[in-house]
N, CA, C and O of each residue as an XYZ file, in Angstrom:
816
protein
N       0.780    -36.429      2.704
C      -0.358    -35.631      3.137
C      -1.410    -35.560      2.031
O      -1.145    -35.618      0.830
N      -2.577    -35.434      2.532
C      -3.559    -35.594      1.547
C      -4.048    -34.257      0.419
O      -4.693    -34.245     -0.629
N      -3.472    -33.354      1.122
C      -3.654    -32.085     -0.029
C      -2.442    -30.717      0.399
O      -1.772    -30.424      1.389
N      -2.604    -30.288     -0.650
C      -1.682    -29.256     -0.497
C      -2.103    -28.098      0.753
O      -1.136    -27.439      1.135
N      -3.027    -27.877      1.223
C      -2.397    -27.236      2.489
C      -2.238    -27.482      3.642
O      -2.373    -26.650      4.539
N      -1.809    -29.115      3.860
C      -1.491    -29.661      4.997
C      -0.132    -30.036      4.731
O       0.611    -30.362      5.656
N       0.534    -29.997      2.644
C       1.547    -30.016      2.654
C       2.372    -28.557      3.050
O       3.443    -28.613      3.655
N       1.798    -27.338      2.670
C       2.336    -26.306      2.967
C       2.421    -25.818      4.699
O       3.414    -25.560      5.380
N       1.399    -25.819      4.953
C       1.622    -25.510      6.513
C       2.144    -26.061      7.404
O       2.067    -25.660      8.565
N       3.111    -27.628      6.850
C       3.913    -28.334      7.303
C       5.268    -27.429      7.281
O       5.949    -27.016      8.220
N       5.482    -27.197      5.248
C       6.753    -26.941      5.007
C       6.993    -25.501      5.654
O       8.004    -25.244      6.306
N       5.874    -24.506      5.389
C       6.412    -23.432      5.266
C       7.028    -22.903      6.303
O       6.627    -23.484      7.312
N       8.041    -21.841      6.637
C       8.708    -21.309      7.990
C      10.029    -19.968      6.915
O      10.764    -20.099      5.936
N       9.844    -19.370      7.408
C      10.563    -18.142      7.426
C      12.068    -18.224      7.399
O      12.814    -17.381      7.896
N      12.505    -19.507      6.666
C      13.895    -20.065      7.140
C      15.272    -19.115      6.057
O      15.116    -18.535      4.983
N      16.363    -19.269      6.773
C      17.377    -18.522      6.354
C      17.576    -19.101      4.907
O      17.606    -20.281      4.561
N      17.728    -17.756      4.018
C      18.357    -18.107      2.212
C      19.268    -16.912      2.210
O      19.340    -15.808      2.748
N      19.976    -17.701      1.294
C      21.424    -16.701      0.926
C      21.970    -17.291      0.033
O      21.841    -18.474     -0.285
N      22.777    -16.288     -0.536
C      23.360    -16.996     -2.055
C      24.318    -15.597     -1.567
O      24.405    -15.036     -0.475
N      24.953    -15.332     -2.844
C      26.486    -15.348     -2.605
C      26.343    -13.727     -1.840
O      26.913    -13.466     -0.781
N      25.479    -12.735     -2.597
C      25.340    -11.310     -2.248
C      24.520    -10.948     -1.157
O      24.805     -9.934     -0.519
N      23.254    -11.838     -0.767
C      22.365    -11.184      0.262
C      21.868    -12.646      0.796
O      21.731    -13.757      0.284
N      21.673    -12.082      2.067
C      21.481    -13.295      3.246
C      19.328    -12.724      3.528
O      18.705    -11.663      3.582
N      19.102    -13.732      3.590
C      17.700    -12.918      4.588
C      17.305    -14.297      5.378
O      17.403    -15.498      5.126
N      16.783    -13.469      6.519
C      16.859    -13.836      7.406
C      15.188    -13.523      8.302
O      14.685    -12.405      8.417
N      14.564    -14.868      8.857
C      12.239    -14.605      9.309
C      12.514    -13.662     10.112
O      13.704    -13.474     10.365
N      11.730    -13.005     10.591
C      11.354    -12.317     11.531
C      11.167    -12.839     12.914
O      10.169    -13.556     12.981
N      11.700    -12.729     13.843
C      11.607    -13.594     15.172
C      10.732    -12.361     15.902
O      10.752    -11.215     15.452
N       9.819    -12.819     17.305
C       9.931    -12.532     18.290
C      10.779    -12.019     18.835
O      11.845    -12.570     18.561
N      10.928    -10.855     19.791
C      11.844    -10.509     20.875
C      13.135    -10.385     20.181
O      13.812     -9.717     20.963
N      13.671    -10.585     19.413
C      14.946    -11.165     18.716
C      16.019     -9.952     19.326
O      15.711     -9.159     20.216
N      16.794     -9.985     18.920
C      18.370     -8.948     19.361
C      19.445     -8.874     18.097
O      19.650     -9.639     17.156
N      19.971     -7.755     18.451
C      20.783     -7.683     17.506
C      20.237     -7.179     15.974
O      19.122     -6.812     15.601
N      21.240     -7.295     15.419
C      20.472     -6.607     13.785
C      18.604     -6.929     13.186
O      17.890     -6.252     12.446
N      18.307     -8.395     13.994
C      16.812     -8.679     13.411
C      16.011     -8.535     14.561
O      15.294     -9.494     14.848
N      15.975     -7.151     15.552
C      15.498     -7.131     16.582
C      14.230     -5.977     15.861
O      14.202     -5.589     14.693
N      13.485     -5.703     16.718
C      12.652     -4.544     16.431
C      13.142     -3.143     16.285
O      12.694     -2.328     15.479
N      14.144     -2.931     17.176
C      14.727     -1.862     17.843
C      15.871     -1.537     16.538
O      15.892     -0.327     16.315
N      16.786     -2.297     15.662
C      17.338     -2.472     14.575
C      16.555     -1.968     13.221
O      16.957     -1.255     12.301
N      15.430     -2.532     13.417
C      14.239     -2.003     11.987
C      14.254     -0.672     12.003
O      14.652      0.225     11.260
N      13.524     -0.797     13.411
C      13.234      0.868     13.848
C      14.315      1.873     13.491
O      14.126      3.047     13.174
N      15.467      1.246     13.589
C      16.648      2.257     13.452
C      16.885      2.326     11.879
O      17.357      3.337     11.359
N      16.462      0.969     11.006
C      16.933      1.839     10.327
C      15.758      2.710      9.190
O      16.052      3.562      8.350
N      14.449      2.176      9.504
C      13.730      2.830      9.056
C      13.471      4.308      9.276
O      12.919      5.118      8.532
N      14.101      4.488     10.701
C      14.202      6.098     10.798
C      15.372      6.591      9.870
O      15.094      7.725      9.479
N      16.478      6.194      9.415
C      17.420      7.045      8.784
C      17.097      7.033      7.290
O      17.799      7.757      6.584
N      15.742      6.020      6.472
C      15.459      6.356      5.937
C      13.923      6.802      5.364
O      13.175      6.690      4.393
N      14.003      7.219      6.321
C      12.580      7.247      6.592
C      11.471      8.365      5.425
O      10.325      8.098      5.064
N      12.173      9.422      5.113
C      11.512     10.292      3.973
C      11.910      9.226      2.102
O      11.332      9.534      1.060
N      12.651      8.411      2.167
C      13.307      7.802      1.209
C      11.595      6.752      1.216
O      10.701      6.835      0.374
N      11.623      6.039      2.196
C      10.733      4.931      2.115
C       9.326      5.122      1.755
O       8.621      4.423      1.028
N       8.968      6.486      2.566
C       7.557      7.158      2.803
C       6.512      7.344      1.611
O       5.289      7.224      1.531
N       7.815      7.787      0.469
C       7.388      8.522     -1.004
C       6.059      6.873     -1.700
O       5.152      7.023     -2.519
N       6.374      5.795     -1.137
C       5.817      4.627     -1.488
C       4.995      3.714     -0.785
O       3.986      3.062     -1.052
N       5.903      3.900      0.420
C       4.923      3.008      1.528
C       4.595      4.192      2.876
O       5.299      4.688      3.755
N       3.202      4.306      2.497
C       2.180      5.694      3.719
C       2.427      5.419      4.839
O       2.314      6.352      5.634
N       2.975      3.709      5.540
C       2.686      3.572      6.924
C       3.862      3.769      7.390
O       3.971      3.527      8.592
N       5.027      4.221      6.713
C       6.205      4.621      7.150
C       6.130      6.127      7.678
O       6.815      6.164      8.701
N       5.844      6.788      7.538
C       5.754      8.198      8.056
C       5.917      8.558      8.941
O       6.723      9.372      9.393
N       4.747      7.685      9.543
C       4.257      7.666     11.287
C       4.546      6.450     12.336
O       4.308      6.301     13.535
N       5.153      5.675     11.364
C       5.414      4.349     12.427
C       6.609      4.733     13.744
O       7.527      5.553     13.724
N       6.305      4.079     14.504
C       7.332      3.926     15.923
C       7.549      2.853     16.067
O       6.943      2.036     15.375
N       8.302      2.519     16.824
C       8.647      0.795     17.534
C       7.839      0.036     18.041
O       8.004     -1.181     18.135
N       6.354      0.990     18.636
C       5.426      0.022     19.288
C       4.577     -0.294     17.426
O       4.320     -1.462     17.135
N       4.390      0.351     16.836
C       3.686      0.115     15.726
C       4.445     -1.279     15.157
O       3.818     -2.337     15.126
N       6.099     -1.179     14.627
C       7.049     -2.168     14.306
C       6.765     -3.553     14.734
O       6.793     -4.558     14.024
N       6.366     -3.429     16.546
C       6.263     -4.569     17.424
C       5.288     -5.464     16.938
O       5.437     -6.630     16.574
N       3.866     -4.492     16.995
C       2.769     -5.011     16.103
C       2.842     -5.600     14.810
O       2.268     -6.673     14.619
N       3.575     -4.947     13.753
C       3.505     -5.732     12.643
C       4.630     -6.871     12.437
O       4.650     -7.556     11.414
N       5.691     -7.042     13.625
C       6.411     -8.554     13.719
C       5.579     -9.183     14.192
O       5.433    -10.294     13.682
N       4.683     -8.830     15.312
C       3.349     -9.828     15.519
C       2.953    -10.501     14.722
O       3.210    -11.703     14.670
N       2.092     -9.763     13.754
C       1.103    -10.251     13.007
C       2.082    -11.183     12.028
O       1.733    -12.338     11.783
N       3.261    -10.667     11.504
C       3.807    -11.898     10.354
C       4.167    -12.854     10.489
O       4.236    -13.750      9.647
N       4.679    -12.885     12.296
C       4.516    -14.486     13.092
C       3.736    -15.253     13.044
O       3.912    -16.409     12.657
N       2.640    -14.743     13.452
C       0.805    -15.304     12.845
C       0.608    -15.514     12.143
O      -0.172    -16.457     12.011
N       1.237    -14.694     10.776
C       0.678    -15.456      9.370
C       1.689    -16.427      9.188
O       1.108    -17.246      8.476
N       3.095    -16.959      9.421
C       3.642    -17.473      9.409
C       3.455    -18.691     10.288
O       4.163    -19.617      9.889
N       2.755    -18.982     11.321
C       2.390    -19.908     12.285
C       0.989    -20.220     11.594
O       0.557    -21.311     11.967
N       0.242    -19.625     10.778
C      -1.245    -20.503     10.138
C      -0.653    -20.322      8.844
O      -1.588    -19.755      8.277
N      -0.002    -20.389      8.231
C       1.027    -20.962      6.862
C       0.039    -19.418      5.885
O      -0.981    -19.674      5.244
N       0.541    -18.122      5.967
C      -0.526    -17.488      5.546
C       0.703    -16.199      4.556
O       0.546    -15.506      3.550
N       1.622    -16.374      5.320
C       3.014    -15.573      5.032
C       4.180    -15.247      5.658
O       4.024    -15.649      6.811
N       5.196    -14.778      5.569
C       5.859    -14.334      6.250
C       6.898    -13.224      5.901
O       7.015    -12.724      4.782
N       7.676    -12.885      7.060
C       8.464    -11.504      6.558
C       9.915    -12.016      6.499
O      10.099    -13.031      7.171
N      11.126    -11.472      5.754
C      12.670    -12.019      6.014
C      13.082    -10.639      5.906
O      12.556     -9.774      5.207
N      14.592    -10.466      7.065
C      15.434     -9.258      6.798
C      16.249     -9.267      5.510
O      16.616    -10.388      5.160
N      16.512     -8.511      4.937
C      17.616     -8.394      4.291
C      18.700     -7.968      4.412
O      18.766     -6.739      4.431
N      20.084     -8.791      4.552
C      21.044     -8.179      5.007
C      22.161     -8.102      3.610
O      21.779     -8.787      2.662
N      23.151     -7.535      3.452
C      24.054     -7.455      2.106
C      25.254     -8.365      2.899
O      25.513     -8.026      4.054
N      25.997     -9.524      2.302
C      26.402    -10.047      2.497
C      28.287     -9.663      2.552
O      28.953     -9.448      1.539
N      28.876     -9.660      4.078
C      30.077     -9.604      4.332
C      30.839    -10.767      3.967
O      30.386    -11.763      3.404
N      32.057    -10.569      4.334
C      33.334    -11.351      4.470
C      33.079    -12.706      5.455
O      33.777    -13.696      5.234
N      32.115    -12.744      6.501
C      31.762    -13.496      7.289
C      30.395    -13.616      7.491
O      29.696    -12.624      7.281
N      29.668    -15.109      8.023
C      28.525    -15.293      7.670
C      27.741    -14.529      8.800
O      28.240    -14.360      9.913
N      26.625    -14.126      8.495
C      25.999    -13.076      9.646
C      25.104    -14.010     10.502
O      24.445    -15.030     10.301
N      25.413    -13.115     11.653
C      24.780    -13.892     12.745
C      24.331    -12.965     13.683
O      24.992    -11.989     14.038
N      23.049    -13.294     14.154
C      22.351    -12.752     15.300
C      22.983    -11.273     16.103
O      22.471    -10.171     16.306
N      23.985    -11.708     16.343
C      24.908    -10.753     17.445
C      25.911    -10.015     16.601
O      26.569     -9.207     17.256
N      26.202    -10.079     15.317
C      26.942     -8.960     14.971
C      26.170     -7.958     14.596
O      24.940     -7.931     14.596
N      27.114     -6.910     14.188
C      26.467     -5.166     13.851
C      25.981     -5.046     12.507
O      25.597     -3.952     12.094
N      25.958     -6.242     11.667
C      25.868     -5.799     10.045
C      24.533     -5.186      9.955
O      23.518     -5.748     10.366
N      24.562     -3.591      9.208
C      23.071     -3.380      9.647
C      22.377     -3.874      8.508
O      22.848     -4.293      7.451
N      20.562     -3.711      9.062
C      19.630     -3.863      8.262
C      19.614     -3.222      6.942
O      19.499     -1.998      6.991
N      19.713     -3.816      5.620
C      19.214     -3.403      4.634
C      18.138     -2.894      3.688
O      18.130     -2.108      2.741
N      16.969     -3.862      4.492
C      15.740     -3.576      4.173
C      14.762     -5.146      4.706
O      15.129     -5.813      5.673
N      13.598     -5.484      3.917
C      12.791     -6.548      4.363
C      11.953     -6.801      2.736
O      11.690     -6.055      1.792
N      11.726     -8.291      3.043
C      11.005     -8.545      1.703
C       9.776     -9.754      2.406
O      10.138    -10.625      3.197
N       8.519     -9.619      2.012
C       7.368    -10.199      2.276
C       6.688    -11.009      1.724
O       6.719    -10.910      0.497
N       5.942    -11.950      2.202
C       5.176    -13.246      1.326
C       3.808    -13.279      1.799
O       3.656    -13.569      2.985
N       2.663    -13.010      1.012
C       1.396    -12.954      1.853
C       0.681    -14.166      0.680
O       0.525    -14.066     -0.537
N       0.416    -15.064      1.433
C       0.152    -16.482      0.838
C      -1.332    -16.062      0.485
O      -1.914    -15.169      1.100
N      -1.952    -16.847     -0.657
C      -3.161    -17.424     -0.816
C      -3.352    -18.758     -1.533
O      -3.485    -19.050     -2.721
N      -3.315    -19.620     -0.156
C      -2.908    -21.078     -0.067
C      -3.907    -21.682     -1.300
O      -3.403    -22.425     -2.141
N      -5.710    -21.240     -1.387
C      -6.492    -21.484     -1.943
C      -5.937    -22.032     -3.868
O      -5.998    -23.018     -4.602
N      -5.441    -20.637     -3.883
C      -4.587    -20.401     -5.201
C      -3.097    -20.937     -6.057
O      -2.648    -21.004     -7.201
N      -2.647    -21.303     -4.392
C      -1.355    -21.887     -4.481
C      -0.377    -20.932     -5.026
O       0.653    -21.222     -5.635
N      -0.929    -19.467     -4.664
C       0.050    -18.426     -5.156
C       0.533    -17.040     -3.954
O       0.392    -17.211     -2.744
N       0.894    -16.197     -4.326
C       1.944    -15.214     -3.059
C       1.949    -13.884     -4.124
O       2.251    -13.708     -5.305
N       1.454    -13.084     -3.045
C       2.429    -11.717     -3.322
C       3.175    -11.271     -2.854
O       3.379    -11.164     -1.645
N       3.868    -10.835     -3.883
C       5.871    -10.420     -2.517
C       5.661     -8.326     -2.813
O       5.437     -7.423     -3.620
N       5.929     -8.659     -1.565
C       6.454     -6.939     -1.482
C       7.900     -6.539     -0.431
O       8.459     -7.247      0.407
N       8.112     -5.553     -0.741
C       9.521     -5.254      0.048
C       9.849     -3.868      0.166
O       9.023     -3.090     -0.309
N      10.881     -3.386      0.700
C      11.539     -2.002      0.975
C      12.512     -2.116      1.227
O      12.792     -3.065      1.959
N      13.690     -1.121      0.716
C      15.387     -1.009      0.934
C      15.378     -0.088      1.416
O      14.456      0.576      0.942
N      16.137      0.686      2.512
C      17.173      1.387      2.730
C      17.617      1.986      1.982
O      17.992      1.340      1.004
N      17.854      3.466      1.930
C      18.838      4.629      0.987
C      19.507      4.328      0.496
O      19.733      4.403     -0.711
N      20.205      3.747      1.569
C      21.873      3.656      1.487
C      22.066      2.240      1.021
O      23.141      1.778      1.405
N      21.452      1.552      0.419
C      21.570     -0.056      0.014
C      21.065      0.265     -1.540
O      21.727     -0.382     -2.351
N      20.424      0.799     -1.922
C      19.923      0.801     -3.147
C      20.948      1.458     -4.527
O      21.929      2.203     -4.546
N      20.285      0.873     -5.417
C      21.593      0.607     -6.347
C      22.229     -0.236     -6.286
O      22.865     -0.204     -7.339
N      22.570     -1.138     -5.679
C      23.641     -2.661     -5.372
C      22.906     -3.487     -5.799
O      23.449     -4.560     -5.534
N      21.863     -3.694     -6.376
C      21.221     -5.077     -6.681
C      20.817     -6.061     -5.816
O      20.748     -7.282     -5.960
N      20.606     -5.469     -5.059
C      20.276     -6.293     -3.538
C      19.135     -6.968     -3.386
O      18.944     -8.156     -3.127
N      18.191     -5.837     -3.626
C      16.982     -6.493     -4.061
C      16.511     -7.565     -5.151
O      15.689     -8.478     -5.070
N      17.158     -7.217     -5.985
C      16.964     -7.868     -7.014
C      17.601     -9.747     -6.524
O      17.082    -10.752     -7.012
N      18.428     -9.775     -5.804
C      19.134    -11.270     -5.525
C      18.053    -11.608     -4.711
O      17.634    -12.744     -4.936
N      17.229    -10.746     -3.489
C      15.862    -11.265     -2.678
C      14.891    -11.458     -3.282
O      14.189    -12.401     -2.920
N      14.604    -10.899     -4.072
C      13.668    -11.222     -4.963
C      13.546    -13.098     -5.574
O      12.769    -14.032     -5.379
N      14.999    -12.835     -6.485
C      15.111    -13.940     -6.724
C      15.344    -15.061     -6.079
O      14.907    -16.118     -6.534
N      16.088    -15.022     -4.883
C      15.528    -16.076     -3.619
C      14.654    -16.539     -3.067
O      14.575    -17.668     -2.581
N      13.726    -15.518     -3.089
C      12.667    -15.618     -2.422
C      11.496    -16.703     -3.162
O      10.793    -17.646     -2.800
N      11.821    -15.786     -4.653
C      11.216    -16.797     -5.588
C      11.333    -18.237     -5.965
O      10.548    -18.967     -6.571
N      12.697    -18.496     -5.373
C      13.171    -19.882     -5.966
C      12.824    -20.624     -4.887
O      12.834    -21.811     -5.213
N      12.454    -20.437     -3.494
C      12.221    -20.898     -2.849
C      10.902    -21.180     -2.788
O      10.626    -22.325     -2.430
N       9.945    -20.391     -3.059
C       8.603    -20.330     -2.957
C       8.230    -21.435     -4.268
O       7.327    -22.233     -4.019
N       8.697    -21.495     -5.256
C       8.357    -22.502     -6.335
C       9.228    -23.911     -5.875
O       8.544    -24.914     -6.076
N      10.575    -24.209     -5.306
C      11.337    -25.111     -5.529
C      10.709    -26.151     -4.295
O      10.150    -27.241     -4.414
N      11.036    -25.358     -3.078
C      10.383    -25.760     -1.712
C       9.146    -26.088     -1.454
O       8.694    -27.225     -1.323
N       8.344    -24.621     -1.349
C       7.016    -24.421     -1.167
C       5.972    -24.596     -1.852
O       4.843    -24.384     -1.411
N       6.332    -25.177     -3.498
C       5.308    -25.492     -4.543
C       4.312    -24.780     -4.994
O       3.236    -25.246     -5.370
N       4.721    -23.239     -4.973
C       3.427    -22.329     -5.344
C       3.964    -22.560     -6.681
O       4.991    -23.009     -7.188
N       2.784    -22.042     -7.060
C       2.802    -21.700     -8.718
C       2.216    -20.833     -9.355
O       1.632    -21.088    -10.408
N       2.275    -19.517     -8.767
C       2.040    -17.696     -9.134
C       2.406    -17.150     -7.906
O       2.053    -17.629     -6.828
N       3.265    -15.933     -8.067
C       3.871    -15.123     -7.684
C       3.380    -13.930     -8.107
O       2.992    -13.861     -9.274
N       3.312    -12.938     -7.376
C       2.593    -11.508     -8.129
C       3.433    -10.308     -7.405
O       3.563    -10.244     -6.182
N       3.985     -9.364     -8.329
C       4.179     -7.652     -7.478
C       3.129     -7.186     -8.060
O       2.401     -7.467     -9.012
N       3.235     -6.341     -7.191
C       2.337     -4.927     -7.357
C       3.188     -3.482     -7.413
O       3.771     -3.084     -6.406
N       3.203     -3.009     -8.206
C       4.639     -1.699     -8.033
C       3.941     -0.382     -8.905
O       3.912     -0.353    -10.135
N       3.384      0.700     -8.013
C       3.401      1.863     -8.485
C       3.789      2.380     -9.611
O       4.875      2.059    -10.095
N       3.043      3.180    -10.151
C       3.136      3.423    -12.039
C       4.769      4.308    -11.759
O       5.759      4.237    -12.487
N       4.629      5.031    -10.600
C       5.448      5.796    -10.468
C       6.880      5.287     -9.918
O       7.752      6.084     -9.572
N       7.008      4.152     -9.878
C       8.471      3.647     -9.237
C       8.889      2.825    -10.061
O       8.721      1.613     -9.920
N       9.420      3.288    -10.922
C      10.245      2.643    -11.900
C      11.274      1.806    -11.355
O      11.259      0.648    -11.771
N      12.244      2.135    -10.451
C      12.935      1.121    -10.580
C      12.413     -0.201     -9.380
O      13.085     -1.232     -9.400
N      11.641     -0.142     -8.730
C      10.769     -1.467     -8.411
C      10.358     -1.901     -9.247
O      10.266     -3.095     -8.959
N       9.748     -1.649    -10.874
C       9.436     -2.087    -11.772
C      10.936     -2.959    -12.391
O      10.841     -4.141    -12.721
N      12.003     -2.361    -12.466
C      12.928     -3.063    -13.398
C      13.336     -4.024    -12.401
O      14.020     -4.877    -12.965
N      13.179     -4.344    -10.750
C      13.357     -5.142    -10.050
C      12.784     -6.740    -10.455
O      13.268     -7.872    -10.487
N      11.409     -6.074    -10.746
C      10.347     -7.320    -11.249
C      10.651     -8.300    -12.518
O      10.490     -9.513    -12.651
N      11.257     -7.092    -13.574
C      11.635     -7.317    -14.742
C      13.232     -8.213    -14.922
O      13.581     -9.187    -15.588
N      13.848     -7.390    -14.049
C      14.821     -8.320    -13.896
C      14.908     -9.630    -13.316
O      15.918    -10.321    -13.450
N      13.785    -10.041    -12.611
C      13.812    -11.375    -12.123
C      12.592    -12.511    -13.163
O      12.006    -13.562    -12.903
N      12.636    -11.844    -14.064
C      11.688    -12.645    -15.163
C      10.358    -12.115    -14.658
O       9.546    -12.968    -15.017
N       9.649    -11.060    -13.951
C       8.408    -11.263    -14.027
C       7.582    -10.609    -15.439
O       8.231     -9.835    -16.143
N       6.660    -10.822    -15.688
C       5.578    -10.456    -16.440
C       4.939     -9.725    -16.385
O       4.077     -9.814    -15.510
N       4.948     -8.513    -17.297
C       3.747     -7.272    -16.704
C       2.435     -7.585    -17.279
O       2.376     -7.883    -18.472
N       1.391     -7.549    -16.568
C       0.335     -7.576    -16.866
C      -1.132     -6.913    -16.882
O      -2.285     -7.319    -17.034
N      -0.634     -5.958    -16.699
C      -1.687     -4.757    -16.813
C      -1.442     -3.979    -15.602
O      -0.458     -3.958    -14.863
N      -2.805     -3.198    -15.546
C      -2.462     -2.115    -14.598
C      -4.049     -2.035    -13.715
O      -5.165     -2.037    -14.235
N      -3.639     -1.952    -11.917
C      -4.757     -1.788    -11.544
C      -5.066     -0.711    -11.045
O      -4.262     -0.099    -10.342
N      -6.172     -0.298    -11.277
C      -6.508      1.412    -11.231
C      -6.635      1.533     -9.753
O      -7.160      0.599     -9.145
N      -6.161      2.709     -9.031
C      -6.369      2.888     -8.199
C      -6.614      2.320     -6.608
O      -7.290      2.564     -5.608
N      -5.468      1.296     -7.155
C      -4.876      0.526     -6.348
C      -4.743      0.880     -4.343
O      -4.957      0.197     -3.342
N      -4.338      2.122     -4.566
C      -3.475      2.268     -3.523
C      -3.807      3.393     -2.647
O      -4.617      3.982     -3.364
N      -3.722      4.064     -1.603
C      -4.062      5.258     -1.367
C      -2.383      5.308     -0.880
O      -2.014      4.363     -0.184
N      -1.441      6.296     -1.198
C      -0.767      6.360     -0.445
C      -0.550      8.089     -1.033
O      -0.742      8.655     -2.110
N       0.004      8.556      0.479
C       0.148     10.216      0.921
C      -1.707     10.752      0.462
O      -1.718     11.902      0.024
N      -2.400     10.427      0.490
C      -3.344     11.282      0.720
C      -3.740     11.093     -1.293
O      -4.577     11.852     -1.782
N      -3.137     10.206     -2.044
C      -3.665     10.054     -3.501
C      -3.862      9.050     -3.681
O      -3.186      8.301     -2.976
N      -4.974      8.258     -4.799
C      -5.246      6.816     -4.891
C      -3.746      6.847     -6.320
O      -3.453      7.795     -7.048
N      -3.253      5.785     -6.280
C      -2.124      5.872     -7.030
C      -2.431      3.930     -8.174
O      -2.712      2.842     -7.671
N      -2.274      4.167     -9.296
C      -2.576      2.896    -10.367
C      -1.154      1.988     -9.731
O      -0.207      2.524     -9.156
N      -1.295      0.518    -10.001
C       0.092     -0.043    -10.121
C       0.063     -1.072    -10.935
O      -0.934     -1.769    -11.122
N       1.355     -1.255    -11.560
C       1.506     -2.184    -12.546
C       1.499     -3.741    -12.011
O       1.709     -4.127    -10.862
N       1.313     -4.219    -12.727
C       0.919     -6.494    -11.924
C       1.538     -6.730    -12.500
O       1.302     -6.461    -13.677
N       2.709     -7.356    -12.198
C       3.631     -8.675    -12.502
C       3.281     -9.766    -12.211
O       2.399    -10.078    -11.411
N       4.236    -10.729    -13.115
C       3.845    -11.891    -12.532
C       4.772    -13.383    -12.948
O       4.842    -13.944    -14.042
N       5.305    -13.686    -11.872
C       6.052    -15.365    -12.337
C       5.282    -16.493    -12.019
O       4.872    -16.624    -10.865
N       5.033    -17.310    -12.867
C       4.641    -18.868    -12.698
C       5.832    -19.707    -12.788
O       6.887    -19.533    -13.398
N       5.392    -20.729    -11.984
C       6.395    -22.279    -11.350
C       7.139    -22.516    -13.109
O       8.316    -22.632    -13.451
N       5.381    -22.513    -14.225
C       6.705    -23.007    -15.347
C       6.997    -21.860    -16.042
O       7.089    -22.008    -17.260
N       7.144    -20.914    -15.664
C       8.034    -19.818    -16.599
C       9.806    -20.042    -15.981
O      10.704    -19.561    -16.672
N      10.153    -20.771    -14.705
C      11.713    -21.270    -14.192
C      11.765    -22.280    -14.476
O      12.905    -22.378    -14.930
N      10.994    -23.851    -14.597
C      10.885    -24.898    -13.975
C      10.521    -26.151    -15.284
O      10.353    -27.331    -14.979
C-alpha cells in the first residue's frame, strides 16, 4: 500500500489479545453474554460511585446512553479512527461469548492516524482493582498498537488526583511529561492531568 493510512485502515480491527492474566476482547454490535451492552450496564451500575469520582459520564449513564457509545466505537473502528476492548481477568478456561465471567472493566484507542499516534484510556471495576489487571491491558494494548499497528506515540492522560492510574502508566514504561492545565471538567471542577507517554523506540 502506498502510505500508511491505507496500511492502517486495512490492519486495524478490535481483535482478541490475551496473555496469561487478562483477555480483552472489541466491542461488537448487539453482542450477548458478558460483551453485550446489558453486561456493561451491569457492571457499571455496581460500580458506579467507584467510577464516577473520574469519569463525569458515569453518573448518569443508562443502557440507551451505553448503546450509543458501542455505536460510535464501531464507527471509529470501521474508519480506522479507534476502538474499544472488554476486559476480562483470565479463568481456568478460555472465555467465550456465552459464559458468565463478568466484566472487569474496558480500555480505549482513539487514533490520530495523521500522527501515527493513540490515546488510551480505560476504567476498572471495584472489585477488579488491585490485581494488576490493568496494568497487563495496558501493556497489550500497547504491544499491539506498536508491533501490529505501527504507531509510534502512545499518550495517557490521568488526573493529578489519581494516583494509582498514574503508577499504571509508570508501570508500563510510560513517560511523564508535564501537566495540562485544566484539562478536564469533571463533577462540576476543571481538574489538571498529568501526559504520559510511550514511543515505538522506547520497546523496539
Amino acid at each position: 500500500m502506498d502510505n500508511f493510512e491505507d496500511f492502517f485502515t486495512a490492519t486495524f480491527e478490535t481483535a482478541t489479545l490475551a496473555n496469561n492474566v487478562v483477555t480483552l476482547k472489541g466491542l461488537r454490535e448487539n453482542s450477548e453474554g458478558p460483551i453485550s451492552a446489558e453486561s456493561i450496564m451491569q457492571a457499571i451500575e455496581k460500580s458506579r460511585e467507584h467510577l464516577s469520582e473520574y469519569l463525569p459520564w458515569v453518573r448518569d449513564t443508562d443502557i440507551f446512553d451505553i448503546k450509543k457509545r458501542i455505536r460510535s466505537w464501531i464507527l471509529n473502528e470501521r474508519f480506522g479512527q479507534g476502538g474499544c476492548w472488554l476486559i476480562f481477568k483470565n479463568a481456568d478456561e478460555e472465555i467465550t461469548a456465552g459464559d458468565s465471567t463478568p466484566l472487569a472493566g474496558a480500555i480505549m484507542m482513539d487514533v490520530k492516524l495523521s500522527n501515527r499516534s493513540a490515546t488510551l484510556s480505560y476504567w476498572l471495576c471495584k472489585e477488579f482493582t488491585g490485581q494488576g489487571l490493568m496494568t497487563e491491558a495496558v501493556k497489550l494494548l500497547s504491544a499491539f498498537a506498536f508491533a501490529t499497528l505501527k504507531l509510534n506515540r502512545l499518550e495517557l492522560l490521568v488526573s493529578v488526583y489519581n494516583g494509582k492510574s498514574a503508577a499504571v502508566a509508570a508501570r508500563c514504561g510510560f513517560m511523564e511529561e508535564g501537566i495540562n492545565r485544566d484539562y478536564e471538567l469533571i463533577n462540576g471542577k476543571f481538574v489538571d492531568h498529568r501526559r504520559f507517554s510511550l514511543l515505538a523506540r522506547d520497546v523496539y
